[in-house]
Amino acid sequence: MNGQNNINTEVAPLLNAQNLLCERGERVLFANLSLSLYAHQALHVRGVNGSGKTSLLRILCGLLPAVEGEIYWCGRDVRHCQHEYRAQLAYVGHKSGIKAELTAQENLRTAQMLLAHAPACSPTDALDRLGLANVINLPCGLLSAGQQQRVALARLLVSGARVWILDEPFTALDQNIVALVSALIVEHVQAGGAVMLTSHQVVALPGIELNYFTLN
Amino acid sequence: MVEASHKLYVKKAVPASAWRACLQVLRRDLLLSLRRRSEFSNPLFFYVIVVSLFPLAISPAPKTLQMIAPGVIWVAALLATLLALEHLFRSDYDDGSLEQLVLSPHPLAALVFAKVVAHWLVTGLPLLLLTPMLAMFLHLSAQQTSILLLTLFLGTPTLSLLGAVGAALTVGLRNRGLLLALLILPLYIPVLIFAVASVVNAGVGVVVTGQLAVLGALCVLALCLTPVTTAAALKVTLT
Amino acid sequence: MWTFIHKLGSPKHCYRIAGYFIPYLGTISIVCFIYGLVGGLILAPADYQQGDGFRIIYVHVPSAFLSLSVYMVMALSATVSLIWRIKMADVITKVSAPLGATFTFLALVTGSLWGKPMWGTYWVWDARLTSELILLFLYVGYMALESALEDRHMAARASNILVLVGVVNIPIIHYSVVWWNTLHQGASISLLNKPTIAPSMLYPLLAMLVAFMAFFFAVMLMRARCEILLREQKSNWVKELVQTT
């Protein structure tokens, strides 16, 4: 695990993990892992297949319990501020969380209702920004894999969450859409958000510095 | 400072939004079952078919049928509920919606409860509506039929609520259907006993308010305890 | 005291402490078994109603008692595990289940064997036997879930929840079965319906009860030790242990 956080470390991190231990089956994926995620930071988690990238992201989201270790949100143990943490967290994983039988708009409306606060932008606007304006009323089952992924990413804009945790967000996306999504990430980071992502592609985020965290 | 400059992060507390989230989950699930009807109509056909097997297997004599009817209908309802329960979390698990539900800041128990209510509305309620027809098949008297409907009305929500715990525990497994039956059927026994007994007793003219009260109590107990348990189970098995 | 409890959480100390208790429990069990069997099967007089048939209570009663008690042990350790996240509690829950199922099965078999001379048939839907049967189903469900989930941590936590669901349901199931039984048949002669029991019959029975309990704890600890070794096979102390023996 190599260094990161050459960013301004005097500010308290938004998200801070201490001594995480992750086991899947009988195998230890990583032990004693500590990392921090700051506002204005984009963090790319790298590692070979099976090194536990997805597990790490899921642990940070609270979907997977760490065998050992603690996670802090703004300095507080997440177990004691789950509501605040989840209100500021948006996760897009391998599974899109998109219902094939519902239209893109209906899907996003559900996502909007699951928030504990007013949405940051309307479902229609979010889909529009991802270039899906023309398929807004089609059942998602009829959309291509790339389009479905974009519907899932549109959830980030609706949520207005401060921390985005993205597991392979560029999967199945065309080159120009990758650029579009990258631009959204840049905008989010510049506005004070934080992004943690995994990607097997080269991630280009023009205008901001991309930090790396490598799992071995 | 950072927060202030960032227009996206205006956090506005909406009172009772957990309630609205639950309603949205309920609405979404009802819409979904409207768009894939077979998943929910199949258990109902199963219910009708199983019940109609008994006259063929045992005897078409009205006396015999009348005697076995409460038990037959209840066991068939039990199995149909079990079949339908397999779908309670399945598609949400497969497409990742369940993860999003768990990550929502709203209490998962409330959201899960909304899902169970939606599930009961599309499986338990139609089951209830089909029952008068089956009761007629088996020559139940009108009075017994009304008690039977009452027991189903009080009992099937308990079955759905209890079954949700089992469905949550087995959600990620390949052969979950059979396992679900192993886990949950023994827990259904009290409901079965009291429901069938009240229909049988009603047939011989005994007052059955006591049994119905027990069914109601079981339902209330399940309402109080199972949503939290189901939520806890989902958090475990989702990993 | 606290350090002792803290040590119980560590697999290594658990393994050692378990090893320390097993010989004592084993001895208690054997001594009580000898006293109970001799006293119950040979010395105690035959029952004036049931003849020698009653002697099966010396196996039936302790196993019926343990079938339920083991479930309570599991519920207790499941609670401990879910609240305090003590991993050794998971081990206890897991290894107790097959033992509890065995006791339940034994209670069922002895109950129905006793039924043959008493009721003229091996099986009647007696309230106690029916409850035992359902209890067996609960054990089977637990073991099925535990083995179906592949990830060990997930399996432990999920099956702990199931045990707690079961323990809330056991009294409800039991009372509904008893009620159902009185509805369908009058109170039948049951294995335990004796108003009084002579001391010469009672003491061996109590001895058998103690013997069964000591037996359960001894075997449970042995199985727990195996399970600990299996789970900790990669840790240094297990490797050292394997090399020295």
XYZ file of C-alpha atoms in Angstrom:
700
model
C 0.000 0.000 0.000
C 1.744 3.127 -1.093
C 1.367 6.686 -0.018
C -1.345 9.038 -0.995
C -2.824 12.183 0.441
C -0.236 14.620 -0.835
C -3.211 16.902 -0.653
C -3.643 19.423 2.153
C -3.563 17.087 5.158
C -4.294 19.742 7.728
C -7.958 19.570 6.851
C -9.750 16.692 8.530
C -10.644 13.919 6.100
C -14.254 13.353 5.162
C -13.843 9.642 5.293
C -11.188 7.836 7.234
C -10.651 4.114 7.565
C -8.356 2.617 10.185
C -6.769 -0.844 10.196
C -9.331 -2.573 8.047
C -9.130 -6.328 7.817
C -11.120 -8.057 5.114
C -11.590 -11.783 4.738
C -13.525 -13.519 2.027
C -14.011 -17.179 2.707
C -10.762 -18.326 4.296
C -8.647 -15.811 2.421
C -7.381 -12.549 3.838
C -7.772 -9.913 1.133
C -6.125 -7.096 3.013
C -5.122 -6.381 6.568
C -4.181 -3.239 8.458
C -5.430 -1.055 5.695
C -5.852 2.603 6.503
C -6.846 5.342 4.137
C -8.392 8.777 4.088
C -10.559 10.581 1.628
C -10.590 14.375 1.703
C -12.872 16.971 0.248
C -11.650 18.094 -3.196
C -10.028 14.721 -3.726
C -10.421 12.044 -6.354
C -8.958 8.742 -5.308
C -8.379 5.903 -7.723
C -8.133 2.508 -6.007
C -5.923 0.227 -8.032
C -4.938 -3.383 -7.711
C -4.866 -6.652 -9.597
C -8.011 -8.748 -9.957
C -9.012 -10.265 -6.651
C -7.012 -7.808 -4.567
C -10.174 -6.630 -2.860
C -10.979 -3.359 -4.602
C -14.696 -4.036 -4.681
C -14.631 -5.363 -1.122
C -12.853 -2.218 0.045
C -15.453 0.025 -1.554
C -18.275 -2.050 -0.125
C -16.725 -1.943 3.342
C -16.464 1.830 3.123
C -20.122 2.043 2.100
C -21.130 -0.158 4.980
C -22.438 -2.928 2.744
C -19.784 -5.349 3.893
C -18.685 -5.546 7.521
C -14.940 -5.358 8.050
C -13.656 -8.184 10.217
C -11.601 -5.590 12.059
C -11.114 -1.862 11.856
C -13.087 1.342 12.090
C -14.463 3.843 9.637
C -14.924 7.506 10.527
C -17.117 10.050 8.813
C -15.944 13.615 9.546
C -14.133 12.261 12.578
C -17.056 10.285 13.992
C -17.423 6.534 13.964
C -19.897 5.726 11.181
C -21.732 3.339 13.431
C -22.763 6.357 15.499
C -23.725 8.617 12.625
C -25.117 6.269 10.030
C -27.923 8.565 9.059
C -25.650 11.526 8.357
C -23.121 9.365 6.571
C -25.619 7.661 4.314
C -27.228 10.982 3.476
C -23.854 12.095 2.091
C -22.906 8.893 0.333
C -23.741 7.682 -3.148
C -22.619 4.303 -4.397
C -22.688 2.887 -7.901
C -21.519 -0.689 -7.960
C -21.274 -3.603 -10.357
C -24.982 -4.122 -10.054
C -26.645 -1.048 -11.434
C -29.582 -0.907 -9.028
C -31.768 -0.202 -12.038
C -35.097 -1.976 -12.471
C -35.507 -3.285 -16.013
C -39.301 -2.978 -15.882
C -39.288 0.674 -14.855
C -38.457 3.625 -17.056
C -35.333 5.659 -16.460
C -37.399 8.387 -14.913
C -39.285 6.040 -12.590
C -36.006 4.525 -11.507
C -34.575 7.879 -10.614
C -37.725 8.941 -8.870
C -37.353 5.936 -6.568
C -33.751 6.925 -5.932
C -34.918 10.448 -5.169
C -37.497 9.243 -2.672
C -34.929 7.126 -0.864
C -32.966 10.278 -0.029
C -33.468 11.885 3.336
C -33.220 15.390 1.907
C -34.401 17.344 -1.070
C -32.816 16.136 -4.323
C -29.949 18.173 -5.739
C -31.450 18.103 -9.201
C -34.551 16.651 -10.755
C -34.467 13.214 -12.387
C -35.192 14.761 -15.769
C -32.286 17.200 -15.506
C -29.939 14.461 -14.335
C -30.835 12.208 -17.255
C -30.525 15.158 -19.581
C -26.986 15.863 -18.385
C -26.015 12.278 -19.146
C -27.442 12.542 -22.632
C -30.448 10.332 -22.015
C -33.171 12.881 -22.665
C -34.604 10.903 -25.560
C -34.989 7.593 -23.701
C -36.400 8.992 -20.500
C -39.697 7.108 -20.768
C -38.425 3.776 -22.044
C -38.280 0.780 -19.730
C -34.647 0.364 -18.731
C -34.684 -3.237 -19.895
C -34.780 -1.909 -23.455
C -31.703 0.277 -22.985
C -28.180 -0.788 -23.827
C -25.734 -1.691 -21.063
C -24.018 1.666 -21.459
C -27.277 3.557 -21.248
C -28.254 1.626 -18.131
C -24.944 2.481 -16.561
C -25.626 6.134 -17.324
C -29.032 5.899 -15.615
C -27.233 4.500 -12.576
C -24.721 7.357 -12.691
C -27.517 9.898 -13.003
C -28.446 8.835 -9.482
C -25.273 10.554 -8.268
C -26.491 13.896 -9.552
C -29.949 13.433 -8.043
C -28.570 12.436 -4.668
C -26.368 15.487 -4.208
C -24.195 13.296 -2.003
C -20.828 14.584 -0.948
C -18.948 11.325 -1.377
C -19.241 9.269 -4.525
C -18.050 5.691 -4.362
C -17.908 4.259 -7.847
C -17.009 0.707 -8.714
C -15.957 0.559 -12.370
C -18.110 3.516 -13.399
C -16.795 3.529 -16.966
C -17.866 -0.017 -17.782
C -19.682 -0.284 -21.091
C -19.456 3.459 -21.761
C -18.434 4.946 -25.124
C -15.353 7.116 -25.303
C -17.283 10.381 -25.450
C -19.507 9.328 -22.562
C -16.415 8.451 -20.520
C -15.287 12.027 -21.097
C -18.715 13.294 -20.067
C -18.727 11.271 -16.846
C -15.133 12.323 -16.130
C -16.211 15.934 -16.504
C -19.003 15.351 -13.985
C -16.502 13.861 -11.557
C -14.189 16.840 -12.017
C -17.031 19.242 -11.428
C -18.049 17.376 -8.291
C -14.524 17.360 -6.907
C -13.973 21.022 -7.678
C -17.211 21.853 -5.895
C -15.887 20.290 -2.707
C -16.979 16.705 -3.145
C -14.885 13.580 -2.958
C -14.783 10.637 -5.316
C -13.357 7.190 -4.811
C -13.371 4.918 -7.807
C -11.966 1.788 -9.311
C -11.405 1.404 -13.004
C -9.458 -0.905 -15.215
C -9.176 1.869 -17.763
C -6.881 4.870 -17.622
C -8.791 7.579 -15.814
C -8.291 11.090 -17.150
C -9.677 13.864 -15.001
C -8.560 17.115 -16.621
C -8.195 20.022 -14.241
C -7.803 18.094 -10.994
C -5.149 15.916 -9.517
C -5.961 12.220 -9.325
C -4.602 10.382 -6.277
C -3.879 6.707 -6.273
C -4.251 4.050 -3.675
C -2.821 0.668 -4.571
C -3.871 -2.631 -3.063
C -1.355 -5.441 -3.318
C -16.638 27.470 3.686
C -16.443 24.585 1.350
C -19.987 23.680 2.127
C -21.244 27.178 1.592
C -19.658 27.498 -1.821
C -21.163 24.282 -2.991
C -24.700 24.774 -4.096
C -25.400 21.065 -4.445
C -25.078 20.360 -0.782
C -28.051 22.250 0.487
C -29.455 19.882 3.034
C -33.079 20.475 3.686
C -34.791 18.267 6.202
C -38.135 17.112 4.918
C -40.279 15.943 7.796
C -41.866 12.513 7.478
C -39.711 11.737 4.477
C -39.183 8.196 5.745
C -42.912 7.770 5.410
C -42.753 9.086 1.853
C -39.868 6.766 1.057
C -41.929 3.813 2.259
C -44.878 4.894 0.155
C -42.588 5.184 -2.852
C -41.218 1.680 -2.256
C -44.776 0.388 -1.969
C -45.790 2.190 -5.147
C -42.734 0.985 -7.010
C -43.292 -2.641 -6.001
C -46.943 -2.527 -6.990
C -45.980 -1.010 -10.346
C -43.361 -3.700 -10.821
C -45.761 -6.530 -10.140
C -48.196 -4.944 -12.550
C -45.491 -5.100 -15.221
C -44.479 -8.683 -14.572
C -47.722 -10.315 -13.680
C -46.755 -13.947 -14.079
C -44.456 -13.894 -11.088
C -47.396 -13.152 -8.873
C -50.165 -14.950 -10.712
C -48.327 -18.279 -10.741
C -48.609 -18.878 -6.984
C -52.339 -18.172 -7.269
C -52.813 -20.776 -9.981
C -50.738 -23.114 -7.864
C -53.120 -22.486 -4.974
C -56.173 -23.344 -7.082
C -54.572 -26.420 -8.620
C -53.364 -27.875 -5.319
C -56.776 -27.499 -3.748
C -58.514 -29.112 -6.721
C -56.213 -32.122 -6.480
C -57.721 -33.217 -3.185
C -61.212 -34.157 -4.365
C -59.484 -36.189 -7.072
C -57.074 -37.824 -4.655
C -59.392 -38.504 -1.728
C -63.046 -38.536 -2.607
C -65.603 -36.230 -4.198
C -68.113 -37.020 -1.436
C -69.293 -33.669 -0.006
C -69.075 -34.901 3.594
C -65.415 -35.869 3.266
C -64.536 -32.702 1.408
C -66.268 -30.580 3.970
C -64.254 -32.232 6.677
C -60.845 -31.786 5.069
C -61.547 -28.418 3.441
C -60.178 -26.058 6.125
C -56.905 -27.960 6.382
C -56.508 -28.401 2.640
C -57.168 -24.762 1.852
C -54.862 -23.577 4.583
C -51.992 -25.868 3.644
C -52.356 -24.835 0.014
C -52.372 -21.174 1.034
C -49.270 -21.763 3.110
C -47.414 -23.344 0.207
C -48.562 -20.702 -2.260
C -47.347 -17.952 0.072
C -44.047 -19.715 0.387
C -43.672 -19.964 -3.383
C -44.453 -16.297 -3.831
C -42.074 -15.273 -1.057
C -39.137 -16.512 -3.011
C -39.584 -13.479 -5.262
C -39.825 -10.972 -2.450
C -36.185 -9.870 -2.550
C -34.908 -11.870 -5.492
C -35.018 -9.378 -8.363
C -33.973 -6.536 -6.068
C -30.986 -8.600 -5.053
C -30.094 -9.545 -8.598
C -30.148 -6.034 -10.021
C -28.630 -4.242 -7.036
C -31.735 -2.311 -5.947
C -31.445 -3.977 -2.577
C -28.015 -2.423 -2.052
C -29.472 0.995 -2.733
C -32.284 0.285 -0.294
C -29.789 -0.677 2.410
C -27.688 2.424 1.719
C -30.654 4.725 2.051
C -30.549 6.872 5.186
C -34.077 5.775 6.019
C -34.572 2.900 8.443
C -34.306 -0.302 6.463
C -36.938 -1.997 8.621
C -39.530 0.530 7.435
C -38.593 0.107 3.780
C -38.648 -3.655 4.130
C -42.035 -3.453 5.766
C -43.304 -1.468 2.778
C -42.037 -4.215 0.502
C -43.805 -6.899 2.525
C -47.045 -4.911 2.446
C -46.765 -4.585 -1.340
C -46.070 -8.288 -1.561
C -49.087 -9.164 0.538
C -51.307 -6.900 -1.559
C -50.375 -8.757 -4.735
C -50.246 -12.299 -3.314
C -52.132 -12.568 -0.015
C -55.081 -10.455 -1.001
C -55.801 -12.217 -4.348
C -55.482 -15.502 -2.467
C -58.216 -14.298 -0.175
C -60.391 -13.319 -3.112
C -59.995 -16.737 -4.745
C -60.918 -18.599 -1.589
C -64.748 -18.377 -1.780
C -64.569 -20.240 -5.077
C -62.402 -22.983 -3.573
C -64.612 -23.160 -0.506
C -67.508 -23.794 -2.842
C -65.526 -26.559 -4.573
C -65.125 -28.243 -1.210
C -68.718 -27.688 -0.080
C -67.954 -25.463 2.878
C -70.980 -23.761 4.391
C -71.335 -20.004 4.010
C -70.693 -19.502 7.688
C -67.513 -21.573 7.619
C -66.397 -19.760 4.486
C -66.721 -16.410 6.186
C -64.645 -17.630 9.129
C -62.123 -19.105 6.692
C -61.795 -15.729 4.991
C -61.369 -14.056 8.344
C -58.582 -16.463 9.334
C -56.856 -15.934 5.991
C -57.161 -12.190 6.426
C -55.568 -12.400 9.880
C -53.142 -15.210 9.059
C -51.615 -14.517 5.657
C -49.984 -11.224 6.740
C -48.247 -13.190 9.492
C -47.099 -15.722 6.916
C -45.725 -12.972 4.667
C -43.982 -11.201 7.533
C -42.396 -14.366 8.909
C -41.510 -15.548 5.432
C -39.752 -12.262 4.744
C -37.202 -13.157 7.423
C -36.522 -16.462 5.689
C -36.414 -14.813 2.277
C -33.876 -12.303 3.602
C -31.715 -15.046 5.112
C -31.624 -17.043 1.884
C -31.527 -14.187 -0.613
C -28.102 -14.827 -2.100
C -28.364 -18.592 -2.396
C -28.851 -20.655 -5.515
C -31.374 -23.205 -4.227
C -33.134 -20.760 -1.966
C -36.662 -22.027 -2.615
C -36.239 -25.329 -0.861
C -34.161 -23.894 1.938
C -36.760 -21.209 2.523
C -39.360 -23.945 2.995
C -37.137 -25.766 5.504
C -36.558 -22.628 7.531
C -40.007 -21.161 7.500
C -42.588 -23.952 7.415
C -42.032 -25.023 11.045
C -42.618 -21.426 12.088
C -45.959 -21.411 10.280
C -47.367 -24.208 12.446
C -49.063 -22.031 15.118
C -50.888 -20.001 12.478
C -51.975 -23.198 10.763
C -53.223 -24.771 13.975
C -55.298 -21.832 15.135
C -56.644 -20.944 11.712
C -57.803 -24.444 10.841
C -59.180 -25.032 14.312
C -61.334 -21.927 14.156
C -62.834 -22.939 10.809
C -63.486 -26.476 12.046
C -65.000 -25.212 15.294
C -67.177 -22.752 13.438
C -68.548 -25.742 11.526
C -69.769 -27.375 14.726
C -71.115 -24.171 16.148
C -68.461 -23.406 18.728
C -67.576 -19.780 19.416
C -64.214 -19.058 17.791
C -63.417 -15.523 18.917
C -60.652 -16.898 21.107
C -58.805 -18.543 18.237
C -59.288 -15.506 16.047
C -57.884 -13.343 18.821
C -54.812 -15.569 18.961
C -54.373 -15.236 15.190
C -54.658 -11.487 15.561
C -52.123 -11.510 18.376
C -49.681 -13.546 16.273
C -50.127 -11.041 13.483
C -49.409 -8.101 15.790
C -46.374 -9.884 17.206
C -45.069 -10.517 13.692
C -45.725 -6.884 12.779
C -43.644 -5.720 15.711
C -40.716 -8.106 15.463
C -40.189 -9.257 11.895
C -39.431 -6.014 10.011
C -36.438 -5.338 12.255
C -35.297 -8.951 12.010
C -35.688 -8.972 8.248
C -33.663 -5.778 7.971
C -30.911 -7.256 10.139
C -30.914 -10.427 8.058
C -30.660 -8.470 4.819
C -27.702 -6.493 6.104
C -25.965 -9.781 6.836
C -26.738 -11.675 3.655
C -26.192 -8.783 1.287
C -22.465 -8.994 1.858
C -12.613 -11.426 36.054
C -12.590 -9.092 33.071
C -9.315 -10.433 31.816
C -10.786 -13.911 32.025
C -13.749 -12.851 29.873
C -11.431 -11.039 27.522
C -9.329 -14.168 27.196
C -12.428 -16.185 26.345
C -12.703 -14.077 23.228
C -9.323 -15.206 21.975
C -9.264 -18.510 20.110
C -5.990 -19.600 21.622
C -7.178 -19.255 25.220
C -10.532 -20.710 24.378
C -8.805 -23.735 22.967
C -6.692 -24.130 26.099
C -9.509 -23.550 28.588
C -11.743 -25.995 26.716
C -8.994 -28.584 26.844
C -8.709 -28.047 30.597
C -12.401 -28.704 31.268
C -12.950 -31.714 29.015
C -11.383 -34.399 31.308
C -13.404 -33.230 34.324
C -16.641 -33.143 32.399
C -15.864 -36.530 30.901
C -15.261 -38.030 34.343
C -18.455 -36.564 35.790
C -20.340 -37.871 32.815
C -18.970 -41.418 33.088
C -19.503 -41.652 36.857
C -23.062 -40.378 36.605
C -23.786 -42.642 33.668
C -22.671 -45.710 35.626
C -24.675 -44.739 38.707
C -27.729 -43.762 36.673
C -27.732 -46.832 34.450
C -27.162 -49.317 37.232
C -29.635 -47.564 39.504
C -32.233 -47.061 36.840
C -32.066 -50.239 34.825
C -31.245 -52.761 37.549
C -31.888 -51.505 41.071
C -35.052 -49.455 40.622
C -38.264 -51.482 41.011
C -40.530 -51.985 38.001
C -43.429 -49.573 37.698
C -46.742 -50.992 38.906
C -48.542 -49.688 35.806
C -45.950 -49.749 33.084
C -43.740 -52.613 34.147
C -40.172 -52.457 32.894
C -41.234 -50.273 29.999
C -40.924 -47.187 32.127
C -37.153 -47.630 32.329
C -36.780 -45.875 28.997
C -37.365 -42.595 30.824
C -33.738 -42.812 31.916
C -32.789 -42.017 28.345
C -35.888 -40.239 27.153
C -36.197 -37.598 29.829
C -32.570 -36.414 29.791
C -32.491 -36.281 26.002
C -35.805 -34.426 25.826
C -34.524 -32.026 28.459
C -31.280 -31.462 26.590
C -32.940 -31.113 23.203
C -34.508 -27.899 24.418
C -31.621 -26.805 26.639
C -29.147 -27.066 23.787
C -31.334 -24.755 21.736
C -31.255 -22.325 24.654
C -27.468 -22.586 24.785
C -27.406 -21.801 21.081
C -29.756 -18.865 21.541
C -27.584 -17.530 24.328
C -24.373 -17.784 22.363
C -26.080 -16.350 19.271
C -27.135 -13.341 21.336
C -23.638 -12.942 22.731
C -22.223 -13.130 19.228
C -24.656 -10.647 17.718
C -24.260 -8.100 20.497
C -20.608 -8.332 21.460
C -19.218 -9.804 18.252
C -17.348 -12.517 20.125
C -16.281 -15.004 17.502
C -15.988 -17.912 19.924
C -19.722 -17.650 20.568
C -20.282 -18.462 16.891
C -18.211 -21.592 17.328
C -20.362 -22.727 20.247
C -23.602 -22.108 18.371
C -22.366 -23.962 15.348
C -20.994 -27.056 17.075
C -23.970 -27.359 19.443
C -26.534 -27.674 16.678
C -25.816 -31.256 15.553
C -25.663 -32.348 19.201
C -29.005 -30.765 19.932
C -30.487 -32.385 16.849
C -29.151 -35.748 18.006
C -30.696 -35.379 21.448
C -33.986 -34.402 19.831
C -33.834 -37.419 17.571
C -33.023 -39.653 20.531
C -35.961 -38.234 22.470
C -38.240 -38.941 19.514
C -37.013 -42.492 19.059
C -37.202 -43.381 22.754
C -40.583 -41.682 22.992
C -42.020 -43.743 20.190
C -40.412 -46.958 21.473
C -42.116 -46.317 24.785
C -45.324 -45.683 22.880
C -45.469 -49.169 21.417
C -46.301 -50.990 24.692
C -48.229 -48.073 26.138
C -50.336 -46.904 23.216
C -50.036 -49.966 20.998
C -48.423 -47.974 18.218
C -45.058 -46.422 17.601
C -46.392 -43.008 16.871
C -49.234 -40.973 18.243
C -49.606 -37.259 17.776
C -48.961 -36.605 21.410
C -48.253 -32.954 22.232
C -44.796 -33.595 23.596
C -43.697 -35.814 20.719
C -45.090 -33.370 18.174
C -43.226 -30.486 19.798
C -40.045 -32.536 19.700
C -40.606 -33.240 16.034
C -40.993 -29.551 15.267
C -37.919 -28.799 17.320
C -36.046 -31.261 15.141
C -37.260 -29.341 12.086
C -35.875 -26.144 13.616
C -32.491 -27.772 14.136
C -32.522 -29.080 10.583
C -33.354 -25.622 9.264
C -30.501 -24.088 11.229
C -27.987 -26.634 9.996
C -29.214 -26.330 6.414
C -28.804 -22.558 6.439
C -25.463 -22.712 8.197
C -24.029 -25.078 5.621
C -25.611 -23.377 2.614
C -23.949 -20.022 3.195
C -20.381 -20.251 2.015
C -18.783 -17.266 3.655
C -18.090 -18.263 7.247
C -18.775 -14.867 8.822
C -21.993 -14.444 6.905
C -23.110 -17.990 7.702
C -22.527 -17.404 11.401
C -24.394 -14.117 11.564
C -27.306 -15.257 9.402
C -27.810 -18.483 11.319
C -27.562 -16.602 14.621
C -30.518 -14.520 13.530
C -32.379 -17.708 12.643
C -31.713 -19.168 16.101
C -33.175 -16.079 17.720
C -36.227 -16.218 15.471
C -36.584 -19.856 16.479
C -36.251 -19.184 20.170
C -39.033 -16.600 20.063
C -41.192 -19.094 18.210
C -40.539 -22.166 20.357
C -42.933 -21.227 23.182
C -45.577 -20.155 20.682
C -45.243 -23.411 18.784
C -45.213 -25.431 21.971
C -48.373 -23.893 23.406
C -50.227 -24.065 20.126
C -49.350 -27.747 19.793
C -50.492 -28.444 23.353
C -53.726 -26.609 22.685
C -54.210 -28.463 19.398
C -53.602 -31.738 21.188
C -56.224 -31.151 23.859
C -58.633 -30.191 21.101
C -58.288 -33.477 19.268
C -57.879 -36.018 22.011
C -58.306 -36.111 25.744
C -55.201 -35.989 27.882
C -53.429 -39.235 27.131
C -51.062 -40.921 29.514
C -47.804 -39.231 28.873
C -44.305 -40.151 29.768
C -44.057 -37.530 32.483
C -47.547 -37.392 33.864
C -46.651 -39.140 37.087
C -47.723 -37.223 40.136
C -45.026 -38.700 42.357
C -41.943 -40.678 41.740
C -40.190 -42.900 44.241
C -36.704 -41.761 45.348
C -35.199 -45.031 44.147
C -36.406 -44.119 40.677
C -35.752 -40.389 40.977
C -32.084 -40.339 41.982
C -30.865 -42.408 39.024
C -32.928 -40.132 36.792
C -31.235 -37.032 38.195
C -27.870 -38.757 37.799
C -28.660 -39.467 34.160
C -29.627 -35.844 33.700
C -26.274 -34.702 35.067
C -24.511 -37.342 32.982
C -26.196 -36.163 29.793
C -25.387 -32.553 30.535
C -21.753 -33.252 31.292
C -21.604 -35.385 28.175
C -23.041 -32.569 26.083
C -20.604 -29.986 27.408
C -17.640 -32.314 27.020
C -18.482 -33.211 23.435
C -19.400 -29.621 22.659
C -16.009 -28.416 23.881
C -14.228 -31.141 21.913
C -16.036 -30.137 18.758
C -15.379 -26.488 19.522
C -11.667 -27.224 19.786
C -11.704 -28.866 16.355
C -13.626 -25.954 14.918
C -11.188 -23.456 16.443
C -8.230 -25.297 14.932
C -9.953 -25.324 11.570
C -10.699 -21.625 11.685
C -7.306 -20.615 13.005
C -5.302 -22.972 10.825
C -3.283 -20.130 9.392
C -2.361 -18.527 12.695
C 1.027 -19.084 14.272
C -0.094 -20.774 17.468
C -1.879 -23.519 15.550
C 1.161 -24.080 13.370
C 3.324 -24.357 16.493
C 0.833 -26.717 18.072
C 0.819 -28.941 15.020
C 4.604 -29.038 14.906
C 5.033 -29.914 18.581
C 2.566 -32.786 18.446
